[in-house]
PDB file of C-alpha atoms in Angstrom:
ATOM      1  CA  MET A   1      85.218-122.972 188.222  1.00 44.00           C
ATOM      2  CA  LYS A   2      84.291-124.182 191.695  1.00 45.00           C
ATOM      3  CA  THR A   3      87.872-124.360 192.998  1.00 44.00           C
ATOM      4  CA  ILE A   4      88.611-120.791 191.943  1.00 43.00           C
ATOM      5  CA  LYS A   5      85.312-119.611 193.462  1.00 48.00           C
ATOM      6  CA  ILE A   6      86.245-121.124 196.816  1.00 46.00           C
ATOM      7  CA  LEU A   7      89.688-119.510 196.734  1.00 46.00           C
ATOM      8  CA  ALA A   8      88.200-116.207 195.597  1.00 44.00           C
ATOM      9  CA  ALA A   9      85.688-116.270 198.432  1.00 48.00           C
ATOM     10  CA  ALA A  10      88.467-116.860 200.904  1.00 45.00           C
ATOM     11  CA  LEU A  11      90.471-113.946 199.463  1.00 42.00           C
ATOM     12  CA  VAL A  12      87.438-111.640 199.632  1.00 42.00           C
ATOM     13  CA  PHE A  13      86.926-112.604 203.264  1.00 43.00           C
ATOM     14  CA  ILE A  14      90.579-112.014 204.129  1.00 42.00           C
ATOM     15  CA  THR A  15      90.636-108.684 202.244  1.00 42.00           C
ATOM     16  CA  ALA A  16      87.463-107.482 203.963  1.00 45.00           C
ATOM     17  CA  ALA A  17      88.841-108.391 207.368  1.00 45.00           C
ATOM     18  CA  SER A  18      92.093-106.601 206.567  1.00 43.00           C
ATOM     19  CA  CYS A  19      90.310-103.442 205.392  1.00 45.00           C
ATOM     20  CA  SER A  20      88.133-103.417 208.483  1.00 46.00           C
ATOM     21  CA  SER A  21      91.164-103.688 210.725  1.00 45.00           C
ATOM     22  CA  ASN A  22      93.099-100.976 208.851  1.00 47.00           C
ATOM     23  CA  GLY A  23      90.135 -98.618 208.808  1.00 47.00           C
ATOM     24  CA  SER A  24      89.739 -98.915 212.553  1.00 45.00           C
ATOM     25  CA  SER A  25      93.402 -98.076 213.157  1.00 44.00           C
ATOM     26  CA  LYS A  26      93.258 -95.006 210.882  1.00 47.00           C
ATOM     27  CA  ALA A  27      90.125 -93.709 212.547  1.00 45.00           C
ATOM     28  CA  THR A  28      91.802 -93.917 215.926  1.00 47.00           C
ATOM     29  CA  ALA A  29      94.902 -92.107 214.680  1.00 46.00           C
ATOM     30  CA  ASN A  30      92.930 -89.374 212.900  1.00 52.00           C
ATOM     31  CA  GLY A  31      90.702 -88.831 215.886  1.00 51.00           C
ATOM     32  CA  ALA A  32      93.601 -88.481 218.328  1.00 51.00           C
ATOM     33  CA  ASP A  33      94.695 -85.096 219.665  1.00 56.00           C
ATOM     34  CA  SER A  34      97.560 -83.965 217.381  1.00 54.00           C
ATOM     35  CA  THR A  35      99.223 -82.181 220.256  1.00 61.00           C
ATOM     36  CA  SER A  36      99.378 -85.302 222.422  1.00 68.00           C
ATOM     37  CA  VAL A  37     102.226 -87.742 222.278  1.00 77.00           C
ATOM     38  CA  VAL A  38     101.175 -90.926 220.474  1.00 81.00           C
ATOM     39  CA  LYS A  39     102.291 -93.915 222.429  1.00 82.00           C
ATOM     40  CA  PRO A  40     103.399 -96.726 220.165  1.00 86.00           C
ATOM     41  CA  VAL A  41     101.227 -99.835 220.358  1.00 88.00           C
ATOM     42  CA  ASP A  42     102.820-103.216 220.751  1.00 87.00           C
ATOM     43  CA  PRO A  43     102.201-105.089 217.425  1.00 87.00           C
ATOM     44  CA  LYS A  44     101.636-108.270 219.405  1.00 85.00           C
ATOM     45  CA  THR A  45      98.336-106.736 220.522  1.00 86.00           C
ATOM     46  CA  PHE A  46      96.949-107.320 217.019  1.00 88.00           C
ATOM     47  CA  ALA A  47      98.475-110.745 216.418  1.00 91.00           C
ATOM     48  CA  PRO A  48      95.873-113.525 216.038  1.00 91.00           C
ATOM     49  CA  ARG A  49      95.848-116.001 218.881  1.00 91.00           C
ATOM     50  CA  ARG A  50      96.862-119.587 218.238  1.00 91.00           C
ATOM     51  CA  SER A  51      93.266-120.655 218.777  1.00 94.00           C
ATOM     52  CA  GLU A  52      92.076-118.211 216.089  1.00 92.00           C
ATOM     53  CA  ILE A  53      94.651-119.504 213.610  1.00 93.00           C
ATOM     54  CA  ASP A  54      93.590-123.050 214.402  1.00 94.00           C
ATOM     55  CA  SER A  55      89.926-122.137 213.880  1.00 96.00           C
ATOM     56  CA  VAL A  56      90.620-120.569 210.484  1.00 94.00           C
ATOM     57  CA  SER A  57      92.760-123.554 209.502  1.00 94.00           C
ATOM     58  CA  TYR A  58      90.014-125.980 210.477  1.00 95.00           C
ATOM     59  CA  LEU A  59      87.305-124.062 208.600  1.00 95.00           C
ATOM     60  CA  ILE A  60      89.442-123.939 205.451  1.00 94.00           C
ATOM     61  CA  GLY A  61      89.642-127.709 205.763  1.00 93.00           C
ATOM     62  CA  VAL A  62      85.866-127.941 206.167  1.00 95.00           C
ATOM     63  CA  ASN A  63      85.374-125.728 203.100  1.00 94.00           C
ATOM     64  CA  PHE A  64      87.695-127.914 201.067  1.00 90.00           C
ATOM     65  CA  GLY A  65      85.990-131.017 202.457  1.00 91.00           C
ATOM     66  CA  SER A  66      82.626-129.735 201.216  1.00 93.00           C
ATOM     67  CA  PHE A  67      84.148-129.364 197.752  1.00 89.00           C
ATOM     68  CA  ILE A  68      85.437-132.959 197.833  1.00 90.00           C
ATOM     69  CA  LYS A  69      82.150-134.320 199.178  1.00 88.00           C
ATOM     70  CA  GLY A  70      80.145-132.302 196.646  1.00 85.00           C
ATOM     71  CA  TYR A  71      81.839-134.201 193.842  1.00 84.00           C
ATOM     72  CA  ASN A  72      81.668-137.481 195.760  1.00 83.00           C
ATOM     73  CA  PHE A  73      85.409-137.984 195.395  1.00 84.00           C
ATOM     74  CA  GLY A  74      85.623-140.014 198.594  1.00 74.00           C
ATOM     75  CA  GLU A  75      88.751-142.141 198.705  1.00 78.00           C
ATOM     76  CA  ASP A  76      89.572-141.615 195.031  1.00 83.00           C
ATOM     77  CA  LEU A  77      91.892-138.681 195.611  1.00 91.00           C
ATOM     78  CA  ASN A  78      95.625-138.753 196.271  1.00 92.00           C
ATOM     79  CA  TYR A  79      95.857-136.513 199.320  1.00 91.00           C
ATOM     80  CA  ALA A  80      99.647-136.360 199.153  1.00 93.00           C
ATOM     81  CA  LEU A  81      99.343-134.669 195.750  1.00 94.00           C
ATOM     82  CA  ILE A  82      96.661-132.337 197.106  1.00 92.00           C
ATOM     83  CA  LYS A  83      99.164-131.183 199.712  1.00 92.00           C
ATOM     84  CA  LYS A  84     101.859-130.821 197.057  1.00 94.00           C
ATOM     85  CA  GLY A  85      99.519-128.763 194.865  1.00 94.00           C
ATOM     86  CA  ILE A  86      98.793-126.403 197.768  1.00 93.00           C
ATOM     87  CA  ILE A  87     102.500-125.978 198.536  1.00 94.00           C
ATOM     88  CA  ASP A  88     103.373-125.469 194.859  1.00 94.00           C
ATOM     89  CA  PHE A  89     100.725-122.766 194.565  1.00 93.00           C
ATOM     90  CA  LEU A  90     101.908-120.955 197.704  1.00 93.00           C
ATOM     91  CA  GLN A  91     105.517-121.060 196.521  1.00 93.00           C
ATOM     92  CA  ALA A  92     104.773-120.009 192.928  1.00 93.00           C
ATOM     93  CA  LYS A  93     106.315-116.720 191.788  1.00 92.00           C
ATOM     94  CA  GLY A  94     104.589-114.049 189.736  1.00 89.00           C
ATOM     95  CA  ASN A  95     100.927-114.197 188.740  1.00 86.00           C
ATOM     96  CA  TYR A  96      98.620-115.740 186.171  1.00 85.00           C
ATOM     97  CA  SER A  97      99.458-113.113 183.549  1.00 86.00           C
ATOM     98  CA  ASP A  98     103.132-114.139 183.488  1.00 88.00           C
ATOM     99  CA  SER A  99     103.967-116.333 180.498  1.00 85.00           C
ATOM    100  CA  ASN A 100     106.099-118.673 182.596  1.00 89.00           C
ATOM    101  CA  TYR A 101     103.754-118.887 185.572  1.00 92.00           C
ATOM    102  CA  ALA A 102     102.118-122.185 184.621  1.00 92.00           C
ATOM    103  CA  LYS A 103     105.515-123.844 184.083  1.00 91.00           C
ATOM    104  CA  GLN A 104     106.033-123.900 187.853  1.00 92.00           C
ATOM    105  CA  PHE A 105     103.334-126.543 188.253  1.00 94.00           C
ATOM    106  CA  LYS A 106     103.281-130.239 187.468  1.00 92.00           C
ATOM    107  CA  ILE A 107     100.047-129.663 185.515  1.00 93.00           C
ATOM    108  CA  ASN A 108      98.902-126.367 184.018  1.00 92.00           C
ATOM    109  CA  PRO A 109      96.224-124.963 186.385  1.00 91.00           C
ATOM    110  CA  GLU A 110      94.270-123.750 183.348  1.00 90.00           C
ATOM    111  CA  ALA A 111      93.614-127.404 182.432  1.00 92.00           C
ATOM    112  CA  ILE A 112      91.435-127.892 185.511  1.00 91.00           C
ATOM    113  CA  ASN A 113      88.072-127.865 183.690  1.00 93.00           C
ATOM    114  CA  GLU A 114      89.179-130.279 180.974  1.00 95.00           C
ATOM    115  CA  THR A 115      90.854-132.591 183.499  1.00 94.00           C
ATOM    116  CA  PHE A 116      87.896-132.517 185.897  1.00 90.00           C
ATOM    117  CA  ASN A 117      85.303-133.165 183.188  1.00 93.00           C
ATOM    118  CA  SER A 118      87.303-136.022 181.690  1.00 95.00           C
ATOM    119  CA  TYR A 119      87.729-137.668 185.082  1.00 93.00           C
ATOM    120  CA  LEU A 120      84.081-137.258 186.086  1.00 91.00           C
ATOM    121  CA  ALA A 121      82.881-138.654 182.739  1.00 94.00           C
ATOM    122  CA  LYS A 122      85.098-141.735 183.053  1.00 94.00           C
ATOM    123  CA  ARG A 123      84.043-142.296 186.650  1.00 92.00           C
ATOM    124  CA  ARG A 124      80.383-142.029 185.632  1.00 93.00           C
ATOM    125  CA  ASP A 125      80.841-144.537 182.792  1.00 96.00           C
ATOM    126  CA  TYR A 126      82.601-146.921 185.166  1.00 95.00           C
ATOM    127  CA  THR A 127      79.843-146.611 187.762  1.00 95.00           C
ATOM    128  CA  MET A 128      77.172-147.211 185.132  1.00 97.00           C
ATOM    129  CA  ALA A 129      78.920-150.349 183.870  1.00 97.00           C
ATOM    130  CA  VAL A 130      79.429-151.745 187.381  1.00 97.00           C
ATOM    131  CA  ASN A 131      75.804-151.123 188.365  1.00 97.00           C
ATOM    132  CA  LYS A 132      74.531-152.669 185.119  1.00 97.00           C
ATOM    133  CA  GLN A 133      76.537-155.827 185.847  1.00 98.00           C
ATOM    134  CA  LYS A 134      75.092-155.962 189.352  1.00 98.00           C
ATOM    135  CA  GLU A 135      71.571-155.495 187.993  1.00 98.00           C
ATOM    136  CA  ILE A 136      71.835-158.290 185.429  1.00 98.00           C
ATOM    137  CA  LYS A 137      73.163-160.722 188.021  1.00 98.00           C
ATOM    138  CA  PHE A 138      70.653-159.740 190.706  1.00 98.00           C
ATOM    139  CA  LEU A 139      67.541-159.837 188.513  1.00 98.00           C
ATOM    140  CA  ALA A 140      68.548-163.165 186.951  1.00 98.00           C
ATOM    141  CA  GLU A 141      68.917-164.794 190.373  1.00 98.00           C
ATOM    142  CA  ASN A 142      65.872-163.039 191.827  1.00 98.00           C
ATOM    143  CA  ALA A 143      63.631-164.226 188.983  1.00 97.00           C
ATOM    144  CA  LYS A 144      64.293-167.853 189.995  1.00 97.00           C
ATOM    145  CA  LYS A 145      62.556-167.405 193.358  1.00 96.00           C
ATOM    146  CA  ASP A 146      59.081-168.936 193.554  1.00 94.00           C
ATOM    147  CA  SER A 147      57.447-165.829 195.005  1.00 94.00           C
ATOM    148  CA  VAL A 148      58.850-163.433 192.386  1.00 98.00           C
ATOM    149  CA  GLN A 149      56.936-162.636 189.192  1.00 97.00           C
ATOM    150  CA  THR A 150      58.322-160.798 186.169  1.00 98.00           C
ATOM    151  CA  THR A 151      56.437-158.614 183.681  1.00 98.00           C
ATOM    152  CA  ALA A 152      57.220-158.106 179.989  1.00 97.00           C
ATOM    153  CA  SER A 153      58.995-154.839 180.813  1.00 97.00           C
ATOM    154  CA  GLY A 154      61.408-156.605 183.171  1.00 97.00           C
ATOM    155  CA  LEU A 155      59.740-155.372 186.359  1.00 98.00           C
ATOM    156  CA  GLN A 156      59.838-157.964 189.133  1.00 98.00           C
ATOM    157  CA  TYR A 157      57.423-158.042 192.051  1.00 98.00           C
ATOM    158  CA  ILE A 158      56.051-159.926 195.019  1.00 98.00           C
ATOM    159  CA  ILE A 159      52.428-159.334 196.019  1.00 98.00           C
ATOM    160  CA  ARG A 160      52.151-159.628 199.786  1.00 97.00           C
ATOM    161  CA  ASN A 161      48.501-158.560 199.926  1.00 97.00           C
ATOM    162  CA  ALA A 162      46.338-158.114 196.838  1.00 97.00           C
ATOM    163  CA  GLY A 163      44.039-155.593 198.560  1.00 94.00           C
ATOM    164  CA  ASN A 164      40.451-154.972 197.486  1.00 96.00           C
ATOM    165  CA  ASP A 165      38.967-154.523 194.020  1.00 94.00           C
ATOM    166  CA  VAL A 166      39.670-150.765 193.871  1.00 95.00           C
ATOM    167  CA  LYS A 167      42.855-150.818 191.803  1.00 96.00           C
ATOM    168  CA  PRO A 168      44.475-147.636 190.474  1.00 96.00           C
ATOM    169  CA  GLY A 169      44.689-146.837 186.789  1.00 95.00           C
ATOM    170  CA  PRO A 170      47.674-145.116 185.160  1.00 93.00           C
ATOM    171  CA  ALA A 171      46.145-141.643 185.622  1.00 93.00           C
ATOM    172  CA  ASP A 172      44.740-142.133 189.133  1.00 96.00           C
ATOM    173  CA  THR A 173      45.969-140.741 192.449  1.00 96.00           C
ATOM    174  CA  VAL A 174      47.196-143.093 195.152  1.00 97.00           C
ATOM    175  CA  TYR A 175      48.040-142.617 198.816  1.00 97.00           C
ATOM    176  CA  VAL A 176      50.895-144.909 199.762  1.00 97.00           C
ATOM    177  CA  HIS A 177      53.485-145.852 202.347  1.00 97.00           C
ATOM    178  CA  TYR A 178      56.850-146.799 200.894  1.00 98.00           C
ATOM    179  CA  LYS A 179      60.487-147.549 201.606  1.00 98.00           C
ATOM    180  CA  GLY A 180      63.147-147.534 198.895  1.00 97.00           C
ATOM    181  CA  THR A 181      66.457-149.397 199.171  1.00 97.00           C
ATOM    182  CA  LEU A 182      69.457-150.064 196.968  1.00 97.00           C
ATOM    183  CA  LEU A 183      70.785-153.547 196.265  1.00 97.00           C
ATOM    184  CA  ASP A 184      73.209-153.255 199.184  1.00 96.00           C
ATOM    185  CA  GLY A 185      70.339-152.536 201.581  1.00 95.00           C
ATOM    186  CA  THR A 186      70.914-148.782 201.852  1.00 95.00           C
ATOM    187  CA  VAL A 187      67.630-146.940 202.476  1.00 96.00           C
ATOM    188  CA  PHE A 188      67.582-143.902 200.180  1.00 95.00           C
ATOM    189  CA  ASP A 189      64.004-142.787 200.780  1.00 95.00           C
ATOM    190  CA  GLU A 190      61.114-143.586 203.104  1.00 96.00           C
ATOM    191  CA  SER A 191      57.688-142.071 203.591  1.00 96.00           C
ATOM    192  CA  PRO A 192      56.606-140.704 206.976  1.00 94.00           C
ATOM    193  CA  LYS A 193      54.505-143.014 209.125  1.00 88.00           C
ATOM    194  CA  THR A 194      51.237-141.124 208.721  1.00 92.00           C
ATOM    195  CA  PRO A 195      47.815-142.819 208.626  1.00 93.00           C
ATOM    196  CA  ASP A 196      46.858-141.225 205.309  1.00 93.00           C
ATOM    197  CA  GLY A 197      50.035-142.067 203.406  1.00 94.00           C
ATOM    198  CA  VAL A 198      51.778-139.940 200.781  1.00 96.00           C
ATOM    199  CA  ARG A 199      49.799-138.651 197.794  1.00 96.00           C
ATOM    200  CA  MET A 200      51.184-139.651 194.386  1.00 95.00           C
ATOM    201  CA  LEU A 201      49.891-139.180 190.836  1.00 95.00           C
ATOM    202  CA  LEU A 202      50.526-142.509 189.158  1.00 95.00           C
ATOM    203  CA  ASN A 203      51.457-140.920 185.827  1.00 93.00           C
ATOM    204  CA  ARG A 204      54.091-138.711 187.463  1.00 95.00           C
ATOM    205  CA  VAL A 205      56.201-141.314 189.212  1.00 96.00           C
ATOM    206  CA  ILE A 206      58.882-143.657 187.880  1.00 97.00           C
ATOM    207  CA  LYS A 207      57.697-146.239 185.348  1.00 97.00           C
ATOM    208  CA  GLY A 208      58.200-149.123 187.748  1.00 98.00           C
ATOM    209  CA  TRP A 209      55.728-147.582 190.191  1.00 97.00           C
ATOM    210  CA  THR A 210      53.182-146.747 187.479  1.00 97.00           C
ATOM    211  CA  GLU A 211      53.181-150.337 186.270  1.00 98.00           C
ATOM    212  CA  GLY A 212      53.557-152.093 189.603  1.00 97.00           C
ATOM    213  CA  LEU A 213      50.955-150.310 191.692  1.00 97.00           C
ATOM    214  CA  GLN A 214      48.214-151.140 189.183  1.00 97.00           C
ATOM    215  CA  LEU A 215      48.616-154.779 190.194  1.00 97.00           C
ATOM    216  CA  ILE A 216      47.143-154.316 193.694  1.00 97.00           C
ATOM    217  CA  GLY A 217      44.143-152.531 195.210  1.00 96.00           C
ATOM    218  CA  GLU A 218      43.440-150.467 198.304  1.00 96.00           C
ATOM    219  CA  GLY A 219      44.891-152.131 201.380  1.00 96.00           C
ATOM    220  CA  GLY A 220      47.331-154.066 199.205  1.00 97.00           C
ATOM    221  CA  ALA A 221      51.054-154.426 199.793  1.00 98.00           C
ATOM    222  CA  MET A 222      53.900-155.440 197.496  1.00 98.00           C
ATOM    223  CA  ARG A 223      57.617-155.397 196.907  1.00 98.00           C
ATOM    224  CA  LEU A 224      58.941-154.074 193.592  1.00 98.00           C
ATOM    225  CA  PHE A 225      62.337-154.885 192.088  1.00 98.00           C
ATOM    226  CA  ILE A 226      62.760-152.108 189.545  1.00 98.00           C
ATOM    227  CA  PRO A 227      65.415-152.202 186.787  1.00 98.00           C
ATOM    228  CA  ALA A 228      67.232-148.917 186.207  1.00 98.00           C
ATOM    229  CA  GLU A 229      65.473-148.291 182.891  1.00 97.00           C
ATOM    230  CA  LEU A 230      62.138-148.285 184.759  1.00 98.00           C
ATOM    231  CA  ALA A 231      63.551-146.055 187.504  1.00 98.00           C
ATOM    232  CA  TYR A 232      66.114-143.234 187.119  1.00 97.00           C
ATOM    233  CA  GLY A 233      68.161-144.815 184.336  1.00 96.00           C
ATOM    234  CA  GLU A 234      71.593-143.540 183.385  1.00 95.00           C
ATOM    235  CA  ASN A 235      71.034-140.163 185.037  1.00 93.00           C
ATOM    236  CA  GLY A 236      70.453-141.436 188.560  1.00 93.00           C
ATOM    237  CA  ASN A 237      69.031-139.151 191.213  1.00 92.00           C
ATOM    238  CA  ARG A 238      69.983-137.694 194.588  1.00 86.00           C
ATOM    239  CA  GLY A 239      71.588-140.546 196.531  1.00 85.00           C
ATOM    240  CA  ILE A 240      71.006-142.913 193.604  1.00 95.00           C
ATOM    241  CA  GLU A 241      73.858-143.753 191.248  1.00 95.00           C
ATOM    242  CA  PRO A 242      73.370-144.108 187.467  1.00 96.00           C
ATOM    243  CA  ASN A 243      71.965-147.499 186.415  1.00 97.00           C
ATOM    244  CA  SER A 244      70.845-148.348 189.949  1.00 98.00           C
ATOM    245  CA  THR A 245      68.336-151.141 190.514  1.00 98.00           C
ATOM    246  CA  LEU A 246      65.787-150.105 193.137  1.00 98.00           C
ATOM    247  CA  ILE A 247      63.746-152.135 195.605  1.00 98.00           C
ATOM    248  CA  PHE A 248      60.529-150.678 197.002  1.00 98.00           C
ATOM    249  CA  ASP A 249      58.197-151.951 199.698  1.00 98.00           C
ATOM    250  CA  LEU A 250      54.813-150.310 199.125  1.00 97.00           C
ATOM    251  CA  ASP A 251      51.296-150.463 200.402  1.00 96.00           C
ATOM    252  CA  ILE A 252      48.283-148.597 199.058  1.00 97.00           C
ATOM    253  CA  VAL A 253      46.230-146.776 201.669  1.00 97.00           C
ATOM    254  CA  LYS A 254      43.713-145.239 199.290  1.00 96.00           C
ATOM    255  CA  VAL A 255      42.947-144.853 195.595  1.00 96.00           C
ATOM    256  CA  ASN A 256      41.304-141.750 194.133  1.00 94.00           C
ATOM    257  CA  LYS A 257      39.928-142.628 190.717  1.00 88.00           C
ATOM    258  CA  LEU A 258      40.200-139.981 188.012  1.00 82.00           C
ATOM    259  CA  ALA A 259      36.761-138.578 187.247  1.00 66.00           C
ATOM    260  CA  PRO A 260      35.648-139.660 183.763  1.00 63.00           C
ATOM    261  CA  VAL A 261      35.727-136.924 181.141  1.00 56.00           C
ATOM    262  CA  GLU A 262      32.332-136.303 179.609  1.00 55.00           C
ATOM    263  CA  GLU A 263      32.229-136.633 175.848  1.00 51.00           C
ATOM    264  CA  GLU A 264      31.689-133.429 173.884  1.00 53.00           C
ATOM    265  CA  GLY A 265      28.047-132.916 172.985  1.00 50.00           C
ATOM    266  CA  GLN A 266      26.818-135.401 175.602  1.00 50.00           C
ATOM    267  CA  ALA A 267      23.328-134.648 176.772  1.00 42.00           C
ATOM    268  CA  GLU A 268      23.043-133.323 180.300  1.00 41.00           C
TER     269      GLU A 268
END
């Protein structure tokens, strides 16, 4: 459970710091001359400074922020209830083994996995449905444009430059420049501006690329409008939501044709 791991890590850190501090004090006391008079130390000497407390407070916030960002909660959360949950936990009496411990909370803390998973599943289904609606509307309108062509698979494309006659096959290697954007214009990936381009095996990329890049040759350039089912589908990918329609601007720098396989028994 990620929440518990974060809290546990914080407790380990605090415990380690406490042990280190206590061990140092004991060593000083044990090493002192027993015949000398021990002068009491002002406790304020060991009190954390306000700046240290503020630093720890801020870093706890950062840690919690990383948890929120990791799940892409964004503005979904009710931060007033987050604060209440923290206060309720700090004020709770007893420990987890007590039969009445969970009754002190608005929701049983042991339900966190079930509640989290249910919420994340519903949010995913909602996102998929919204993106599918956007895709249907976008592709329908895009297909009406004179420059846009549509294949049987639903892939849409614009050929800006057909290139030469050296076109890649489905098993060939291509060297390309590309930029990928979402429907809202967000750039989620872009190749470095190198003369040679990025090497790709055409049978190991998304289906939209495999199909689309076979339509142009070396030196060619095109724009692909790729439906989700020809891209990352319902799973999505890093920075790409489930059922996302992708737009790619691509140009082929070079094509390496797969060497033909000699038939068995062919004469040398």
